[in-house]
mmCIF file of C-alpha atoms and ligand atoms in Angstrom:
data_model
loop_
_atom_site.group_PDB
_atom_site.id
_atom_site.type_symbol
_atom_site.label_atom_id
_atom_site.label_comp_id
_atom_site.label_asym_id
_atom_site.label_seq_id
_atom_site.Cartn_x
_atom_site.Cartn_y
_atom_site.Cartn_z
ATOM 1 C CA MET A 4 70.317 35.951 6.922
ATOM 2 C CA ILE A 5 73.683 35.378 9.468
ATOM 3 C CA LEU A 6 73.247 38.539 11.270
ATOM 4 C CA ALA A 7 69.447 37.475 11.462
ATOM 5 C CA ALA A 8 69.961 34.116 12.794
ATOM 6 C CA PHE A 9 72.472 35.261 15.337
ATOM 7 C CA ALA A 10 70.712 38.498 16.584
ATOM 8 C CA PRO A 11 69.091 37.077 19.837
ATOM 9 C CA ILE A 12 71.710 34.752 21.046
ATOM 10 C CA THR A 13 74.861 36.482 20.102
ATOM 11 C CA TRP A 14 77.532 37.624 22.967
ATOM 12 C CA PHE A 15 78.579 40.291 20.650
ATOM 13 C CA ARG A 16 75.303 41.858 21.874
ATOM 14 C CA ALA A 17 75.466 41.630 25.250
ATOM 15 C CA VAL A 18 78.721 43.889 24.964
ATOM 16 C CA ASP A 19 76.745 46.383 23.790
ATOM 17 C CA ARG A 20 74.115 46.105 26.289
ATOM 18 C CA ASP A 21 76.493 46.649 29.102
ATOM 19 C CA TYR A 22 79.327 48.473 27.764
ATOM 20 C CA GLY A 23 77.967 50.251 24.904
ATOM 21 C CA PRO A 24 79.656 50.187 21.280
ATOM 22 C CA LEU A 25 82.965 49.610 20.700
ATOM 23 C CA ASN A 26 85.324 52.261 19.331
ATOM 24 C CA GLY A 27 81.654 53.313 17.361
ATOM 25 C CA LEU A 28 81.051 49.614 16.538
ATOM 26 C CA ASP A 29 77.932 48.083 17.133
ATOM 27 C CA TRP A 30 77.356 44.033 17.058
ATOM 28 C CA LYS A 31 76.225 44.345 13.671
ATOM 29 C CA ALA A 32 79.389 46.156 12.560
ATOM 30 C CA ARG A 33 81.468 43.977 14.467
ATOM 31 C CA TRP A 34 79.790 40.598 12.893
ATOM 32 C CA ASN A 35 80.122 41.775 9.393
ATOM 33 C CA GLN A 36 83.942 42.213 10.334
ATOM 34 C CA ARG A 37 84.003 38.997 11.596
ATOM 35 C CA LEU A 38 82.093 37.803 8.200
ATOM 36 C CA ASP A 39 84.196 39.559 6.062
ATOM 37 C CA LYS A 40 87.258 37.274 7.274
ATOM 38 C CA VAL A 41 85.143 34.024 7.852
ATOM 39 C CA PHE A 42 84.359 34.364 3.879
ATOM 40 C CA ALA A 43 87.701 35.248 3.125
ATOM 41 C CA THR A 44 89.429 31.958 4.882
ATOM 42 C CA GLN A 45 86.793 29.432 5.613
ATOM 43 C CA ILE A 46 84.985 26.499 3.934
ATOM 44 C CA LEU A 47 81.485 27.844 3.446
ATOM 45 C CA LEU A 48 78.629 25.754 2.832
ATOM 46 C CA VAL A 49 75.117 27.349 1.374
ATOM 47 C CA GLY A 50 71.570 25.679 2.279
ATOM 48 C CA THR A 51 69.077 26.657 -0.307
ATOM 49 C CA THR A 52 65.294 26.462 -0.693
ATOM 50 C CA ALA A 53 63.648 24.353 -3.939
ATOM 51 C CA ASP A 54 63.371 27.572 -5.166
ATOM 52 C CA GLY A 55 66.985 29.091 -4.655
ATOM 53 C CA ALA A 56 66.386 31.236 -1.232
ATOM 54 C CA ILE A 57 69.534 30.962 0.601
ATOM 55 C CA ALA A 58 68.252 29.446 3.873
ATOM 56 C CA ALA A 59 71.031 28.442 5.932
ATOM 57 C CA ALA A 60 74.955 28.510 5.709
ATOM 58 C CA ALA A 61 77.708 26.584 7.598
ATOM 59 C CA THR A 62 81.571 27.672 7.828
ATOM 60 C CA GLY A 63 84.566 26.336 9.173
ATOM 61 C CA THR A 64 88.375 25.037 8.402
ATOM 62 C CA ALA A 65 90.344 21.824 8.475
ATOM 63 C CA ASP A 66 93.745 21.482 10.305
ATOM 64 C CA PRO A 67 95.248 18.435 8.612
ATOM 65 C CA GLU A 68 97.809 18.029 11.303
ATOM 66 C CA GLN A 69 95.173 16.927 14.027
ATOM 67 C CA LYS A 70 92.820 15.739 10.911
ATOM 68 C CA LEU A 71 90.390 17.932 13.255
ATOM 69 C CA GLY A 72 87.697 19.976 11.627
ATOM 70 C CA PHE A 73 86.126 23.189 13.292
ATOM 71 C CA VAL A 74 82.463 24.310 12.856
ATOM 72 C CA ASP A 75 82.620 28.051 13.259
ATOM 73 C CA LEU A 76 79.379 29.713 12.319
ATOM 74 C CA LEU A 77 75.951 27.346 11.321
ATOM 75 C CA ALA A 78 72.782 29.618 10.981
ATOM 76 C CA VAL A 79 69.384 28.597 9.661
ATOM 77 C CA ASP A 80 67.430 32.192 8.564
ATOM 78 C CA PRO A 81 64.646 32.687 11.448
ATOM 79 C CA LYS A 82 61.839 31.797 8.682
ATOM 80 C CA HIS A 83 63.254 28.530 8.094
ATOM 81 C CA HIS A 84 64.144 27.117 11.721
ATOM 82 C CA ARG A 85 63.085 23.655 12.832
ATOM 83 C CA SER A 86 62.842 22.930 8.829
ATOM 84 C CA GLY A 87 65.978 20.366 9.186
ATOM 85 C CA TYR A 88 68.082 22.874 7.531
ATOM 86 C CA GLY A 89 70.243 23.100 10.589
ATOM 87 C CA ARG A 90 70.877 19.383 10.823
ATOM 88 C CA LEU A 91 71.192 18.953 7.049
ATOM 89 C CA MET A 92 73.669 21.681 6.713
ATOM 90 C CA LEU A 93 75.625 20.558 10.156
ATOM 91 C CA ASN A 94 76.260 16.697 8.674
ATOM 92 C CA ALA A 95 77.122 18.180 4.818
ATOM 93 C CA MET A 96 79.861 20.077 6.692
ATOM 94 C CA LEU A 97 81.311 16.879 8.885
ATOM 95 C CA ASP A 98 80.685 14.896 5.379
ATOM 96 C CA HIS A 99 83.189 17.558 3.895
ATOM 97 C CA PHE A 100 85.681 17.238 6.806
ATOM 98 C CA SER A 101 85.769 13.569 6.654
ATOM 99 C CA SER A 102 86.182 13.678 2.374
ATOM 100 C CA LEU A 103 89.298 16.190 3.205
ATOM 101 C CA GLY A 104 90.380 13.279 5.488
ATOM 102 C CA MET A 105 89.723 14.931 9.153
ATOM 103 C CA GLN A 106 89.123 12.296 11.735
ATOM 104 C CA HIS A 107 86.786 14.489 14.577
ATOM 105 C CA ALA A 108 85.162 17.760 14.406
ATOM 106 C CA HIS A 109 84.760 20.586 17.079
ATOM 107 C CA LEU A 110 82.475 23.572 17.647
ATOM 108 C CA ASP A 111 81.360 25.823 20.600
ATOM 109 C CA CYS A 112 78.122 26.823 21.591
ATOM 110 C CA LEU A 113 76.961 29.548 24.358
ATOM 111 C CA THR A 114 75.588 27.423 27.256
ATOM 112 C CA ASP A 115 72.031 29.506 26.670
ATOM 113 C CA ASN A 116 71.906 28.930 22.884
ATOM 114 C CA ALA A 117 69.049 26.152 23.945
ATOM 115 C CA PRO A 118 68.298 25.225 20.054
ATOM 116 C CA GLY A 119 72.374 25.038 19.024
ATOM 117 C CA ASN A 120 72.868 22.426 22.254
ATOM 118 C CA ALA A 121 69.780 20.393 21.594
ATOM 119 C CA LEU A 122 71.302 19.884 17.788
ATOM 120 C CA TYR A 123 74.340 18.975 18.869
ATOM 121 C CA ALA A 124 73.604 16.776 21.928
ATOM 122 C CA ALA A 125 70.433 15.124 19.199
ATOM 123 C CA GLU A 126 72.929 14.544 16.700
ATOM 124 C CA GLY A 127 75.775 12.385 19.021
ATOM 125 C CA TRP A 128 78.276 15.184 20.008
ATOM 126 C CA SER A 129 79.589 15.784 23.624
ATOM 127 C CA ILE A 130 80.656 18.712 26.016
ATOM 128 C CA VAL A 131 84.350 18.156 26.608
ATOM 129 C CA ALA A 132 84.564 21.787 28.320
ATOM 130 C CA SER A 133 82.129 25.162 28.681
ATOM 131 C CA HIS A 134 83.603 28.452 29.029
ATOM 132 C CA HIS A 135 82.521 32.071 29.829
ATOM 133 C CA HIS A 136 83.130 35.360 27.708
ATOM 134 C CA TRP A 137 84.480 37.471 30.784
ATOM 135 C CA PHE A 138 84.828 41.145 29.928
ATOM 136 C CA LYS A 139 86.158 44.496 31.291
ATOM 137 C CA LYS A 140 86.507 48.220 30.519
ATOM 138 C CA LEU A 141 90.078 49.326 30.551
ATOM 139 C CA SER A 142 90.714 52.808 32.078
ATOM 140 C CA GLN A 143 91.342 55.600 29.744
ATOM 141 C CA ASN A 144 94.273 56.029 27.703
ATOM 142 C CA GLU A 145 95.619 59.657 27.133
ATOM 143 C CA SER A 146 96.070 60.019 23.791
HETATM 144 C C1 COA B 22 70.926 26.359 16.164
HETATM 145 C C2 COA B 22 69.951 26.141 14.880
HETATM 146 C C3 COA B 22 71.239 26.231 13.554
HETATM 147 C C4 COA B 22 69.308 24.985 14.589
HETATM 148 O O1 COA B 22 68.810 25.082 13.263
HETATM 149 P P1 COA B 22 67.139 24.344 13.188
HETATM 150 O O2 COA B 22 67.325 24.561 11.174
HETATM 151 O O3 COA B 22 66.734 25.384 13.383
HETATM 152 O O4 COA B 22 66.961 22.963 13.414
HETATM 153 P P2 COA B 22 66.468 21.483 12.444
HETATM 154 O O5 COA B 22 65.398 21.818 12.254
HETATM 155 O O6 COA B 22 67.881 21.255 12.034
HETATM 156 O O7 COA B 22 66.699 20.757 13.840
HETATM 157 C C5 COA B 22 67.213 19.544 14.561
HETATM 158 C C6 COA B 22 67.208 18.849 15.728
HETATM 159 O O8 COA B 22 67.746 20.257 16.621
HETATM 160 C C7 COA B 22 67.255 20.278 17.791
HETATM 161 N N1 COA B 22 66.238 21.888 17.840
HETATM 162 C C8 COA B 22 66.410 22.563 16.606
HETATM 163 N N2 COA B 22 65.913 23.720 17.241
HETATM 164 C C9 COA B 22 65.241 23.439 18.630
HETATM 165 C C10 COA B 22 64.848 24.016 19.540
HETATM 166 N N3 COA B 22 64.200 25.622 18.795
HETATM 167 N N4 COA B 22 64.026 23.349 20.666
HETATM 168 C C11 COA B 22 64.696 22.729 20.901
HETATM 169 N N5 COA B 22 65.482 21.730 19.934
HETATM 170 C C12 COA B 22 65.694 22.484 19.202
HETATM 171 C C13 COA B 22 66.044 19.572 17.544
HETATM 172 O O9 COA B 22 66.662 17.878 18.315
HETATM 173 C C14 COA B 22 66.217 19.181 16.508
HETATM 174 O O10 COA B 22 65.432 17.950 15.823
HETATM 175 P P3 COA B 22 63.569 17.763 15.628
HETATM 176 O O11 COA B 22 63.102 18.624 15.064
HETATM 177 O O12 COA B 22 63.979 16.083 15.038
HETATM 178 O O13 COA B 22 63.875 17.412 17.110
HETATM 179 C C15 COA B 22 69.189 27.406 14.185
HETATM 180 O O14 COA B 22 67.897 27.531 15.416
HETATM 181 C C16 COA B 22 69.824 28.926 14.284
HETATM 182 O O15 COA B 22 70.374 29.458 13.061
HETATM 183 N N6 COA B 22 69.841 28.953 15.295
HETATM 184 C C17 COA B 22 70.567 30.899 15.716
HETATM 185 C C18 COA B 22 72.155 30.594 15.121
HETATM 186 C C19 COA B 22 72.988 29.387 16.180
HETATM 187 O O16 COA B 22 72.384 29.254 17.275
HETATM 188 N N7 COA B 22 73.680 28.457 16.049
HETATM 189 C C20 COA B 22 74.535 27.725 16.539
HETATM 190 C C21 COA B 22 75.895 28.410 16.788
HETATM 191 S S1 COA B 22 76.239 27.490 17.867
#
């Protein structure tokens, strides 16, 4: 479900388009590696439909020193887009951060992710910085 949600927007796919798989790992394999780490280390909230099917997920981490919560992944099954799950999951994660004593929250979103940016703007988030993902092929190492 998370891969299906991110398929249209992930920059991992842009890398495959321009450079091919990385050491034989295509964007889905790299995403699965990322998800293994996320599931092992982050807070995970799962959203289900009334009949128990997984429809959405949110993950993040809380930094008690800064009292800052980091939302990492927010994904809604494409079948359920525009049904309110994204807003619900985002705010459930913020409620959880608050319950842990966090005072602020951070997330990042690609500038061309119109649905994501619309959601965050509608929920009262503000942009503090923007960044680009730069990529370069290195000259071949002899091994
Ligand atoms: C971004 C995402 C989580 C939104 O989830 P969703 O369940 O479809 O969104 P919701 O139904 O909760 O919509 C909440 C608000 O977000 C905005 N929004 C969501 N999708 C939008 C779209 N396609 N176009 C414009 N605004 C949109 C609207 O303000 C909407 O409120 P409204 O329906 O009252 O107008 C979902 O599109 C998704 O999983 N995308 C792929 C993964 C992703 O981009 N994750 C975020 C990475 S930063």
